[in-house]
Short mmCIF file of C-alpha atoms in Angstrom, two decimals:
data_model
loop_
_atom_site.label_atom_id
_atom_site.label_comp_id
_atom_site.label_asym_id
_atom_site.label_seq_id
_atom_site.Cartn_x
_atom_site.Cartn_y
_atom_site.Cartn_z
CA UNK A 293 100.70 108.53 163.05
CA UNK A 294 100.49 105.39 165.31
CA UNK A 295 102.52 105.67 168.71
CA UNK A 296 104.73 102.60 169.55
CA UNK A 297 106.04 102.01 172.97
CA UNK A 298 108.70 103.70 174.71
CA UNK A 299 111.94 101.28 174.79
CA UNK A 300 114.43 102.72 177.53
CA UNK A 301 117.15 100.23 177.42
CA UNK A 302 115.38 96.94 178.62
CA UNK A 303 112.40 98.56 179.71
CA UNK A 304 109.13 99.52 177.94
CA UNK A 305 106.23 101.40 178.11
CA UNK A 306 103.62 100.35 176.48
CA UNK A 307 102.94 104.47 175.50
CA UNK A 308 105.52 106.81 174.70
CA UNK A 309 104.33 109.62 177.11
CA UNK A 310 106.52 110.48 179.93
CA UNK A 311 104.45 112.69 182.81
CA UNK A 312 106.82 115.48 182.89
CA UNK A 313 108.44 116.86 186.82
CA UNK A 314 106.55 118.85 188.81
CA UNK A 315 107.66 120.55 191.72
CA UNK A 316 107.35 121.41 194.71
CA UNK A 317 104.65 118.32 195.31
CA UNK A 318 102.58 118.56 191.95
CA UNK A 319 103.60 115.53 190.59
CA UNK A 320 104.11 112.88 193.61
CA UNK A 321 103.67 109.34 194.10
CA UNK A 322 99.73 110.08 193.18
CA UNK A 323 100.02 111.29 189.62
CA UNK A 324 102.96 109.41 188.93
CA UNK A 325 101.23 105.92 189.77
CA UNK A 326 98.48 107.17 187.90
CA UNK A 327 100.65 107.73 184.57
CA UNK A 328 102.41 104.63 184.77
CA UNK A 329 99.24 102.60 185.91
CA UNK A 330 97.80 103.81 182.16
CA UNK A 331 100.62 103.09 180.29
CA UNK A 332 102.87 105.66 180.54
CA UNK A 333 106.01 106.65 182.35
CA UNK A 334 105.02 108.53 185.79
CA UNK A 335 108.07 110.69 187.04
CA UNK A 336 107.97 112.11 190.88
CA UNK A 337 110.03 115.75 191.43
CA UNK A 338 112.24 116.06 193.71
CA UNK A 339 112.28 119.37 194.59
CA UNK A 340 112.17 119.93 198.34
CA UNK A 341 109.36 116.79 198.15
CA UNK A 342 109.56 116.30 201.90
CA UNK A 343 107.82 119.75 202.37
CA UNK A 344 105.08 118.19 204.12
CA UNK A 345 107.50 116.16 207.02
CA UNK A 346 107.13 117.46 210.40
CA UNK A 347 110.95 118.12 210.33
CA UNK A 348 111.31 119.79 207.23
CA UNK A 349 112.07 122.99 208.44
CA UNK A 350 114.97 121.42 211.32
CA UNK A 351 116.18 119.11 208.80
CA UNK A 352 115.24 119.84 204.85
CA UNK A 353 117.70 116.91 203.91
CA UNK A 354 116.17 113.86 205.72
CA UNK A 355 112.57 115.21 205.39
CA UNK A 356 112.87 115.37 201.51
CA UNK A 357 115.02 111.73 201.43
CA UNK A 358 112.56 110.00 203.46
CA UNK A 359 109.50 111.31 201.72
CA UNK A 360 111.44 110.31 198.36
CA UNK A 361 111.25 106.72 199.49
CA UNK A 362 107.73 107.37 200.61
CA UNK A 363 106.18 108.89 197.25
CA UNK A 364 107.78 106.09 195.54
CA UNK A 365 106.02 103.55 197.40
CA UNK A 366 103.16 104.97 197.11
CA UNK A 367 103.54 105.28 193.48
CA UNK A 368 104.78 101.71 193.22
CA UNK A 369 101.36 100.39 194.99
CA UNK A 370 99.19 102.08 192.44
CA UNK A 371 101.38 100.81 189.46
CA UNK A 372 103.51 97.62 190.52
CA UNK A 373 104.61 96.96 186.87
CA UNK A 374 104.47 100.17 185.94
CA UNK A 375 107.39 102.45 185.11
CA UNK A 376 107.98 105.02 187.50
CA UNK A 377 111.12 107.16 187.92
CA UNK A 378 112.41 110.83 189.30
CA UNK A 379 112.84 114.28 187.94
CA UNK A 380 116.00 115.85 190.03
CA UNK A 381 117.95 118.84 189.45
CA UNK A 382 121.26 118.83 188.87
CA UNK A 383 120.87 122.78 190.64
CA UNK A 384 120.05 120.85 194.07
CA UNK A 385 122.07 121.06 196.81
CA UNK A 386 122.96 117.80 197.64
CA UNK A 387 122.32 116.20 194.45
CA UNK A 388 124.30 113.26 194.46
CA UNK A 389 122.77 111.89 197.99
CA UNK A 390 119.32 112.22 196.39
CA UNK A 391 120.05 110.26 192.92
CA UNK A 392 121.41 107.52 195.24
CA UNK A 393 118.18 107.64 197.29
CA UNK A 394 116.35 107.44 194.49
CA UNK A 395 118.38 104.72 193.42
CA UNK A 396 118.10 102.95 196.59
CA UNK A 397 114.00 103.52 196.34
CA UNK A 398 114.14 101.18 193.15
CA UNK A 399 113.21 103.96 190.50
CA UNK A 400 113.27 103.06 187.15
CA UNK A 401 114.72 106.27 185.38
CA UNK A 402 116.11 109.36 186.48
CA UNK A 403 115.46 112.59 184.34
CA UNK A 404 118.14 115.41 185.57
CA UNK A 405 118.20 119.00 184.25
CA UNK A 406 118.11 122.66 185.64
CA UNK A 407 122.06 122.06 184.98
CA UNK A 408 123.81 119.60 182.74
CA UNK A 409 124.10 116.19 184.80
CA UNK A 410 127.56 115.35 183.88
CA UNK A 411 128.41 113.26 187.21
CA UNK A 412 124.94 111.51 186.90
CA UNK A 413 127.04 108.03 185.01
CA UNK A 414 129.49 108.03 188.14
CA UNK A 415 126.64 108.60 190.88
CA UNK A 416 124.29 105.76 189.55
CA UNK A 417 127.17 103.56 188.30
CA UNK A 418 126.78 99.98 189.14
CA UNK A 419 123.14 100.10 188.94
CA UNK A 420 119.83 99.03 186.74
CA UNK A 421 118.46 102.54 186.98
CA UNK A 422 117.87 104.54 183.34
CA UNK A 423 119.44 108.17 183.08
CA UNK A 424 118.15 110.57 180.93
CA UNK A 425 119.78 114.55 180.45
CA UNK A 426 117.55 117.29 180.16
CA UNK A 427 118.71 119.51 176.95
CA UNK A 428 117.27 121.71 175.40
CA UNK A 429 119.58 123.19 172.35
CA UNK A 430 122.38 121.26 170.08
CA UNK A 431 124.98 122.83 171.70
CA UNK A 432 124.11 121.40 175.13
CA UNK A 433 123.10 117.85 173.70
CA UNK A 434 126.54 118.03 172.18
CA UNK A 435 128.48 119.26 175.40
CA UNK A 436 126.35 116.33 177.85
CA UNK A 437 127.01 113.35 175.03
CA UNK A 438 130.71 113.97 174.24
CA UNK A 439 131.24 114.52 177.82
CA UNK A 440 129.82 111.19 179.50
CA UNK A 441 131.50 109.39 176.17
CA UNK A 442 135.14 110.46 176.73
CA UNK A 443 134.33 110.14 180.86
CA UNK A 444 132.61 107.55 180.97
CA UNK A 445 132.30 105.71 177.82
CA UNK A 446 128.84 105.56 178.11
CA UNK A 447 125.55 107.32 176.30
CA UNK A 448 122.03 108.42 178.06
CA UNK A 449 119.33 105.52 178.07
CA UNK A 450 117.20 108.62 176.86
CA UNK A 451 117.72 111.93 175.90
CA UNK A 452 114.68 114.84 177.08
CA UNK A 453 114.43 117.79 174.84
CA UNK A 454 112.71 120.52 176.72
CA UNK A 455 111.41 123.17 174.21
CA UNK A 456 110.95 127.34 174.60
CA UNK A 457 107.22 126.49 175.70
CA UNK A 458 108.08 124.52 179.09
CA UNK A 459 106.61 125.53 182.12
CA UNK A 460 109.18 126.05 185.15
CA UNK A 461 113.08 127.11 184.92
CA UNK A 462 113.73 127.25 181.15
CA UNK A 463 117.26 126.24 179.41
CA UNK A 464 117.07 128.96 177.38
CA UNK A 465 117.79 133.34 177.99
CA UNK A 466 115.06 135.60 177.87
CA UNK A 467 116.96 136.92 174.41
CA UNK A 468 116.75 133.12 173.07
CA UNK A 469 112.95 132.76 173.56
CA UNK A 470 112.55 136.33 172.02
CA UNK A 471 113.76 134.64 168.92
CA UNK A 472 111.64 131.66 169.17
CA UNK A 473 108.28 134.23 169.46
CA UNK A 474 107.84 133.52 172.95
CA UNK A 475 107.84 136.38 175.86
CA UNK A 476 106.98 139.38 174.37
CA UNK A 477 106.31 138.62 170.50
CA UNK A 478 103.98 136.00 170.51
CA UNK A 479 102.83 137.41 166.96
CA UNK A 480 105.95 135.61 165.57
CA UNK A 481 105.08 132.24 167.76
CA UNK A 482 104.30 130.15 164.53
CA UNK A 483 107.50 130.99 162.51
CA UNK A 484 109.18 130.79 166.28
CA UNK A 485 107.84 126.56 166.52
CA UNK A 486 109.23 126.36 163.12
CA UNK A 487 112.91 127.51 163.78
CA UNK A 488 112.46 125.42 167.07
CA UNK A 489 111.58 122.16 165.12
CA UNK A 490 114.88 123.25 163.21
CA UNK A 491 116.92 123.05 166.31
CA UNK A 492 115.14 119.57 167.16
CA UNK A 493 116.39 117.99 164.18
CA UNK A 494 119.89 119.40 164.83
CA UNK A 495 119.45 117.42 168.59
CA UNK A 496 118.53 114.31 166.78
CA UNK A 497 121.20 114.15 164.55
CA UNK A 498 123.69 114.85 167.54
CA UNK A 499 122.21 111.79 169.27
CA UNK A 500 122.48 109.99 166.13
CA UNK A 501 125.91 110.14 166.07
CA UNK A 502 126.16 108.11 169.69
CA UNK A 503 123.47 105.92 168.33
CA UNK A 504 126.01 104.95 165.75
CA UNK A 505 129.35 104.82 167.37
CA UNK A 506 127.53 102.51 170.31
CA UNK A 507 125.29 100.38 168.46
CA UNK A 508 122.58 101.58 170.60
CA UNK A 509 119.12 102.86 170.09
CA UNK A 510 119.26 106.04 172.09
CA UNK A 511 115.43 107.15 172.33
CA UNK A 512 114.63 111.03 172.40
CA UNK A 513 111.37 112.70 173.97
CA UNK A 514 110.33 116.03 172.59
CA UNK A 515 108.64 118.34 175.85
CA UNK A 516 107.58 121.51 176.05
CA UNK A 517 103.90 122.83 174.89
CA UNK A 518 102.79 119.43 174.25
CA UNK A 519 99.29 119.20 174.94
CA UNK A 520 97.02 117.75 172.06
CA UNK A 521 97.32 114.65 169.76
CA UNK A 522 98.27 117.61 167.20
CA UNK A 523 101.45 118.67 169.02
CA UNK A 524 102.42 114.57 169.56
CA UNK A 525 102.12 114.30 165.84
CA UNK A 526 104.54 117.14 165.12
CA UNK A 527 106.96 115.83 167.66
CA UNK A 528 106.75 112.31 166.17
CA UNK A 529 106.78 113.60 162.88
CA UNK A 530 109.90 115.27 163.41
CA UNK A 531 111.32 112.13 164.70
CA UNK A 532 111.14 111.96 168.21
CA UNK A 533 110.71 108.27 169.38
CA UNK A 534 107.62 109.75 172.50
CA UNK A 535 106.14 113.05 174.32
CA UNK A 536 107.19 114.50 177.53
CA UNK A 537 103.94 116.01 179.00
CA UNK A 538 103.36 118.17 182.15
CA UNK A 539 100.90 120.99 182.17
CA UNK A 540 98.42 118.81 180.98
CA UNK A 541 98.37 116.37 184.27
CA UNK A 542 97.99 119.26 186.48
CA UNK A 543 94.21 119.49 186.30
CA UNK A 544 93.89 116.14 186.93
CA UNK A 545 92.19 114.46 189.64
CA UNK A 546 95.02 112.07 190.45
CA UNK A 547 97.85 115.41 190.94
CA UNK A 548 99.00 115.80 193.82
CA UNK A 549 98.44 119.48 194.18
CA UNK A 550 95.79 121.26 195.86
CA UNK A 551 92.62 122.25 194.22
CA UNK A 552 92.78 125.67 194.42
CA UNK A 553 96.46 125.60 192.27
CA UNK A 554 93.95 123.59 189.35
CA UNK A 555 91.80 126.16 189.79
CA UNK A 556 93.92 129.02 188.89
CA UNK A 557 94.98 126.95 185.85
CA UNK A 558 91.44 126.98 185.00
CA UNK A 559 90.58 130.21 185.31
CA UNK A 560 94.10 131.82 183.54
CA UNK A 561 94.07 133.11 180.51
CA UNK A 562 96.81 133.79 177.75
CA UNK A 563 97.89 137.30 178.86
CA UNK A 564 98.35 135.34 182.06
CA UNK A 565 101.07 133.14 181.50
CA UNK A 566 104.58 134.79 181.79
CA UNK A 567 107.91 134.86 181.65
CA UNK A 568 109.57 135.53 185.36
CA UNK A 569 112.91 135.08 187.17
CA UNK A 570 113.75 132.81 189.66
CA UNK A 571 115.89 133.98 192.36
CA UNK A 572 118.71 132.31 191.04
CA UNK A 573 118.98 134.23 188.00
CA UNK A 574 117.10 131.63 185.78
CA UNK A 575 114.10 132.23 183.45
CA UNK A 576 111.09 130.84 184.13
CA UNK A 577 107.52 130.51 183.16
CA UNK A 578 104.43 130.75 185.63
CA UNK A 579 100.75 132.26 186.16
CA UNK A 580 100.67 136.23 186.80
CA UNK A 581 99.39 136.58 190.19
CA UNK A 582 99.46 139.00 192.90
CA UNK A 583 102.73 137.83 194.06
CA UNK A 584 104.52 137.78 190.86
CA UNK A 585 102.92 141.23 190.12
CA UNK A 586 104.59 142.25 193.85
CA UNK A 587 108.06 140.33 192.65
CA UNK A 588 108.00 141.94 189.15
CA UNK A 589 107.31 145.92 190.89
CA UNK A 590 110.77 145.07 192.55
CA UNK A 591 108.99 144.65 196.17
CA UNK A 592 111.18 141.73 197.94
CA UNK A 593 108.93 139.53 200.20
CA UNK A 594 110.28 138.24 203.43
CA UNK A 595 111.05 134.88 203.70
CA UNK A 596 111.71 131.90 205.74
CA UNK A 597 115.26 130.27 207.10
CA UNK A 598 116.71 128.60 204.34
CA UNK A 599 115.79 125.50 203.63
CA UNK A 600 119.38 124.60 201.38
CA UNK A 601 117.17 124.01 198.37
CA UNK A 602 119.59 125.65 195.00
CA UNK A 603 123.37 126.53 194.60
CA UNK A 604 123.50 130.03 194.05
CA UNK A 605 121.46 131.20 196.19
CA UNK A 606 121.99 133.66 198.65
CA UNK A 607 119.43 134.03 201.18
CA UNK A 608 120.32 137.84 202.45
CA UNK A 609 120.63 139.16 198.47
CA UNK A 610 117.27 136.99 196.64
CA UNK A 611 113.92 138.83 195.80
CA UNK A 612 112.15 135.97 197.48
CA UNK A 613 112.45 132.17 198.23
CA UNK A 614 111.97 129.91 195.52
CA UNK A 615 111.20 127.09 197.98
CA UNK A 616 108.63 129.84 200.11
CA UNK A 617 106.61 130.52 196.77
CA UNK A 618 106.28 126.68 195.77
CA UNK A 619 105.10 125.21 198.84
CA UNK A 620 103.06 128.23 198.87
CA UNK A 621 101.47 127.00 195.81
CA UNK A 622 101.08 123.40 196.49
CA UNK A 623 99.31 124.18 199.18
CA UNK A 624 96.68 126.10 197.16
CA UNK A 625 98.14 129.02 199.14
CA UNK A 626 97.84 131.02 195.24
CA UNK A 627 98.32 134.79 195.99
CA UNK A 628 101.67 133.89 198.01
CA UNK A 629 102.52 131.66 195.50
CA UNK A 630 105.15 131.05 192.41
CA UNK A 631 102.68 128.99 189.73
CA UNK A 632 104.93 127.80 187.48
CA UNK A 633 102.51 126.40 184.40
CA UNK A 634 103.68 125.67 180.50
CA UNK A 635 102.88 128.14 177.75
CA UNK A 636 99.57 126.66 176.86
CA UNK A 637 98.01 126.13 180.45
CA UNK A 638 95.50 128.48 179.81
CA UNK A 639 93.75 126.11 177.22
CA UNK A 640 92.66 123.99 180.91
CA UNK A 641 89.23 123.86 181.26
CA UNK A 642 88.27 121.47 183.33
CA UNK A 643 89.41 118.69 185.94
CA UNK A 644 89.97 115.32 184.12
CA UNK A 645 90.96 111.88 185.03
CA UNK A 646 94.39 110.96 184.02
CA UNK A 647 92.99 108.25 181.62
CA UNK A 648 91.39 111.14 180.25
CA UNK A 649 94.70 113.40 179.13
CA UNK A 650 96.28 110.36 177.76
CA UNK A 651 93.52 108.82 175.27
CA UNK A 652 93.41 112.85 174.09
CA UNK A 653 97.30 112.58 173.35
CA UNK A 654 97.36 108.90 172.06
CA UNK A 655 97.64 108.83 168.05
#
């Protein structure tokens, strides 16, 4: 099956593979450039990114919105034509001021989830930036489109459909991937992909619907697990217009992240990867280590001042700090650390270029 570009509105790039969000800095102005440089569409996190300012821990907010605007740039210099946007969470405090930055920074697209982003239209309104919702079932696809047509009389640029096999906070309960054969019966995982692809096509003909009543072309990436020119295919096949791919771009030369976090992609293996909780409640999906085995034996670590990161979070009641555990891990700090990873990082076996990842997805 031949890939054709990725048309987002009255942009294009030239391949339909969008580097999935990565936080806290795994996928910064470095791999992003990199993506978008080859072709593809390179997408910088968010989450807490100014980590690495002096004044992050005085001032969280204008660490992370400066270093926004600095990751960008840096992104933009590697790739000046190509397409480069930002993964934020609609879960982050202070959203809004962030999309604006972001805005402000010249990004191309903005991919939101962790939370449906129904303010995102209002936020960005006036504006050439692409928005894209993060869904991952019909019902929620259903709930974001209705909602931003009777608000705002608008559709997404793009739709994202993250699948059960995501790394990071998952859209789904524990009790949901159960049924799709992921977190405890991966004996059922093939019949599991099946029912997913089920609940794909659902999605697409939800998005149909808009495509129909606007006159618009509304393009849909499939994500989650996709890390071979076999799993594009299926998504394609299914009818997904391009790939949204993650894992993959860790144990690359070009991410941002420290070695020693590649590493322990490297050296995982399938009994490794897990289900966990965040300490927000969510599900989530990350590399067993000796802090996760400390977290899951219902040991709470101490933790920093809060650095306003999620809503719902309580810093006196949480098992440990989300924020803590990621910087923890960008910084190749791994037995501190949170190492959030897709279901099939284990299959990493080496470090590759970025050029690399992509000509093993193109088809």
């Amino acid at each position: 099956m031949l890939m054709k570009p990725l048309k987002i509105g009255d942009i294009e790039a030239r391949l339909p593979i969008i580097q999935g969000g990565m936080g806290i800095g795994i996928s910064l102005g470095g791999l992003a450039g990199a993506v978008a440089k080859e072709g593809g569409v390179g997408i910088i996190s968010t989450a807490q990114i100014g980590f690495r300012e002096e004044d992050f821990d005085q001032n969280p907010k204008a660490a992370n919105l400066r270093a926004l605007k600095k990751e960008y740039e840096k992104a933009r210099s590697i790739a000046p034509h190509g397409i480069i946007g930002f993964n934020i969470m609609v879960a982050t405090r202070c959203y809004e001021e962030y999309v604006k930055a972001a805005v402000d920074a010249g990004a191309d697209l903005i991919i939101s989830g962790a939370g449906l982003p129904t303010d995102l239209p209002q936020i960005t309104n006036g504006s050439r930036v692409k928005i894209a919702p993060i869904v991952s079932t019909e019902k929620s696809a259903k709930v974001i489109l209705k909602y931003w047509d009777k608000k705002y009389h608008r559709v997404p640029d793009l739709v994202v459909v993250e699948g059960p096999k995501a790394g990071g906070h998952l859209g789904f309960t524990r009790e949901q991937l159960l049924s799709y054969g992921i977190g405890g019966q991966e004996k059922d995982a093939r019949s599991g992909q099946a029912l997913y692809d089920e609940e794909v096509k659902y999605i697409l003909a939800a998005v149909k619907a808009y495509e129909e009543k606007y006159e618009k072309k509304i393009p849909v990436v499939l994500a989650g697990g996709i890390d071979s020119k076999e799993e594009a295919v299926n998504a394609l096949s299914l009818g997904a217009d391009g790939i949204q791919v993650a894992s993959r771009f860790v144990t690359t030369e070009e991410c941002d992240a420290d070695i020693r976090y590649k590493e322990m992609y490297l050296k995982a293996e399938k009994e490794d990867i897990v289900i966990v909780k965040s300490p927000v409640g969510m599900p989530g999906r990350a590399i067993l280590n000796p802090f996760m085995k400390k977290v899951m034996a219902g040991e709470k670590i101490p933790h920093s001042a809060c650095h306003c990161c999620l809503h719902k979070c309580s810093p006196t009641e949480i098992p440990y700090c989300i924020t803590d555990a990621l910087i923890h891990a960008a910084k190749g700090e791994v037995d501190e650390a949170l190492l959030f990873c897709g279901a099939n990082a284990y299959k990493a076996k080496k470090i590759e270029k970025v050029k690399e990842v992509i000509d093993s997805l193109v088809c």
